[in-house]
Short mmCIF file of N, CA and C in Angstrom, two decimals:
data_model
loop_
_atom_site.label_atom_id
_atom_site.label_comp_id
_atom_site.label_asym_id
_atom_site.label_seq_id
_atom_site.Cartn_x
_atom_site.Cartn_y
_atom_site.Cartn_z
N MET A 192 5.87 4.52 -23.13
CA MET A 192 7.22 4.26 -22.64
C MET A 192 7.27 4.34 -21.10
N ALA A 193 6.74 5.43 -20.53
CA ALA A 193 6.79 5.59 -19.07
C ALA A 193 6.06 4.45 -18.37
N GLU A 194 4.95 4.02 -18.94
CA GLU A 194 4.19 2.92 -18.32
C GLU A 194 5.03 1.65 -18.26
N GLN A 195 5.80 1.38 -19.29
CA GLN A 195 6.64 0.18 -19.31
C GLN A 195 7.76 0.30 -18.28
N VAL A 196 8.34 1.48 -18.16
CA VAL A 196 9.45 1.68 -17.22
C VAL A 196 8.96 1.62 -15.78
N LEU A 197 7.79 2.19 -15.51
CA LEU A 197 7.28 2.27 -14.14
C LEU A 197 6.42 1.09 -13.73
N ASN A 198 6.18 0.16 -14.62
CA ASN A 198 5.38 -1.02 -14.29
C ASN A 198 6.03 -1.78 -13.14
N ASP A 199 5.25 -2.10 -12.13
CA ASP A 199 5.72 -2.82 -10.93
C ASP A 199 6.69 -2.00 -10.08
N TYR A 200 6.76 -0.69 -10.29
CA TYR A 200 7.61 0.18 -9.48
C TYR A 200 6.77 0.70 -8.31
N PRO A 201 7.19 0.46 -7.07
CA PRO A 201 6.38 0.91 -5.94
C PRO A 201 6.36 2.43 -5.84
N ILE A 202 5.18 2.99 -5.58
CA ILE A 202 5.09 4.43 -5.37
C ILE A 202 5.21 4.76 -3.89
N TYR A 203 5.05 3.76 -3.05
CA TYR A 203 5.22 3.94 -1.61
C TYR A 203 5.53 2.58 -1.00
N THR A 204 6.44 2.57 -0.03
CA THR A 204 6.76 1.34 0.70
C THR A 204 6.50 1.59 2.18
N PHE A 205 5.61 0.79 2.76
CA PHE A 205 5.29 0.95 4.17
C PHE A 205 6.46 0.51 5.03
N LYS A 206 6.72 1.27 6.09
CA LYS A 206 7.71 0.88 7.08
C LYS A 206 7.01 -0.05 8.07
N PRO A 207 7.72 -1.02 8.63
CA PRO A 207 7.09 -1.97 9.56
C PRO A 207 6.32 -1.29 10.69
N GLU A 208 6.86 -0.20 11.23
CA GLU A 208 6.18 0.48 12.34
C GLU A 208 4.88 1.17 11.91
N GLU A 209 4.72 1.43 10.63
CA GLU A 209 3.48 2.02 10.12
C GLU A 209 2.36 0.98 10.06
N LEU A 210 2.71 -0.28 10.14
CA LEU A 210 1.72 -1.34 10.04
C LEU A 210 1.49 -2.05 11.37
N ARG A 211 1.87 -1.39 12.48
CA ARG A 211 1.63 -1.93 13.82
C ARG A 211 0.80 -0.92 14.61
N LEU A 212 -0.18 -1.45 15.32
CA LEU A 212 -1.03 -0.59 16.14
C LEU A 212 -1.63 -1.42 17.27
N GLY A 213 -1.49 -0.94 18.47
CA GLY A 213 -2.09 -1.63 19.61
C GLY A 213 -1.61 -3.06 19.79
N GLY A 214 -0.34 -3.32 19.48
CA GLY A 214 0.21 -4.66 19.62
C GLY A 214 -0.16 -5.60 18.49
N LYS A 215 -0.86 -5.10 17.48
CA LYS A 215 -1.25 -5.93 16.34
C LYS A 215 -0.46 -5.51 15.11
N THR A 216 -0.25 -6.46 14.21
CA THR A 216 0.45 -6.19 12.96
C THR A 216 -0.54 -6.31 11.81
N PHE A 217 -0.44 -5.38 10.88
CA PHE A 217 -1.33 -5.34 9.73
C PHE A 217 -0.53 -5.43 8.45
N GLU A 218 -1.21 -5.76 7.35
CA GLU A 218 -0.56 -5.80 6.05
C GLU A 218 -1.52 -5.23 5.00
N PRO A 219 -0.97 -4.63 3.95
CA PRO A 219 -1.82 -4.10 2.89
C PRO A 219 -2.64 -5.22 2.26
N ASP A 220 -3.87 -4.90 1.89
CA ASP A 220 -4.76 -5.88 1.27
C ASP A 220 -5.18 -5.35 -0.10
N THR A 221 -6.34 -4.76 -0.18
CA THR A 221 -6.87 -4.27 -1.44
C THR A 221 -6.39 -2.84 -1.71
N ILE A 222 -5.95 -2.59 -2.93
CA ILE A 222 -5.53 -1.26 -3.35
C ILE A 222 -6.49 -0.81 -4.45
N THR A 223 -7.13 0.34 -4.23
CA THR A 223 -8.11 0.85 -5.18
C THR A 223 -7.68 2.22 -5.68
N MET A 224 -7.68 2.40 -6.98
CA MET A 224 -7.37 3.69 -7.59
C MET A 224 -8.66 4.47 -7.74
N GLN A 225 -8.68 5.70 -7.24
CA GLN A 225 -9.81 6.60 -7.43
C GLN A 225 -9.32 7.82 -8.18
N VAL A 226 -10.24 8.67 -8.58
CA VAL A 226 -9.87 9.84 -9.38
C VAL A 226 -8.84 10.70 -8.67
N ASP A 227 -9.03 10.93 -7.38
CA ASP A 227 -8.16 11.86 -6.66
C ASP A 227 -7.36 11.23 -5.53
N ARG A 228 -7.33 9.90 -5.47
CA ARG A 228 -6.58 9.26 -4.38
C ARG A 228 -6.37 7.77 -4.65
N ILE A 229 -5.49 7.20 -3.87
CA ILE A 229 -5.29 5.75 -3.85
C ILE A 229 -5.70 5.29 -2.46
N VAL A 230 -6.57 4.29 -2.39
CA VAL A 230 -7.06 3.78 -1.11
C VAL A 230 -6.45 2.41 -0.87
N VAL A 231 -5.78 2.27 0.26
CA VAL A 231 -5.16 0.99 0.64
C VAL A 231 -5.90 0.45 1.85
N GLN A 232 -6.56 -0.67 1.68
CA GLN A 232 -7.21 -1.33 2.81
C GLN A 232 -6.19 -2.26 3.44
N ILE A 233 -6.25 -2.35 4.76
CA ILE A 233 -5.31 -3.22 5.46
C ILE A 233 -6.07 -4.33 6.17
N LYS A 234 -5.36 -5.41 6.46
CA LYS A 234 -5.94 -6.52 7.20
C LYS A 234 -4.94 -6.96 8.25
N GLU A 235 -5.45 -7.59 9.29
CA GLU A 235 -4.57 -8.06 10.34
C GLU A 235 -3.74 -9.22 9.80
N ALA A 236 -2.46 -9.18 10.10
CA ALA A 236 -1.55 -10.22 9.60
C ALA A 236 -1.60 -11.45 10.47
#
């Protein structure tokens, strides 16, 4: 039941300022689930 309710529900939403660094803008790319963490790779937009 919980899986159906939470399907496609974001667990985190990046703020635009969190995806800017050194005058460049980035966006989330690959998301990998690990035993003890979630790894989000970013790429330049």
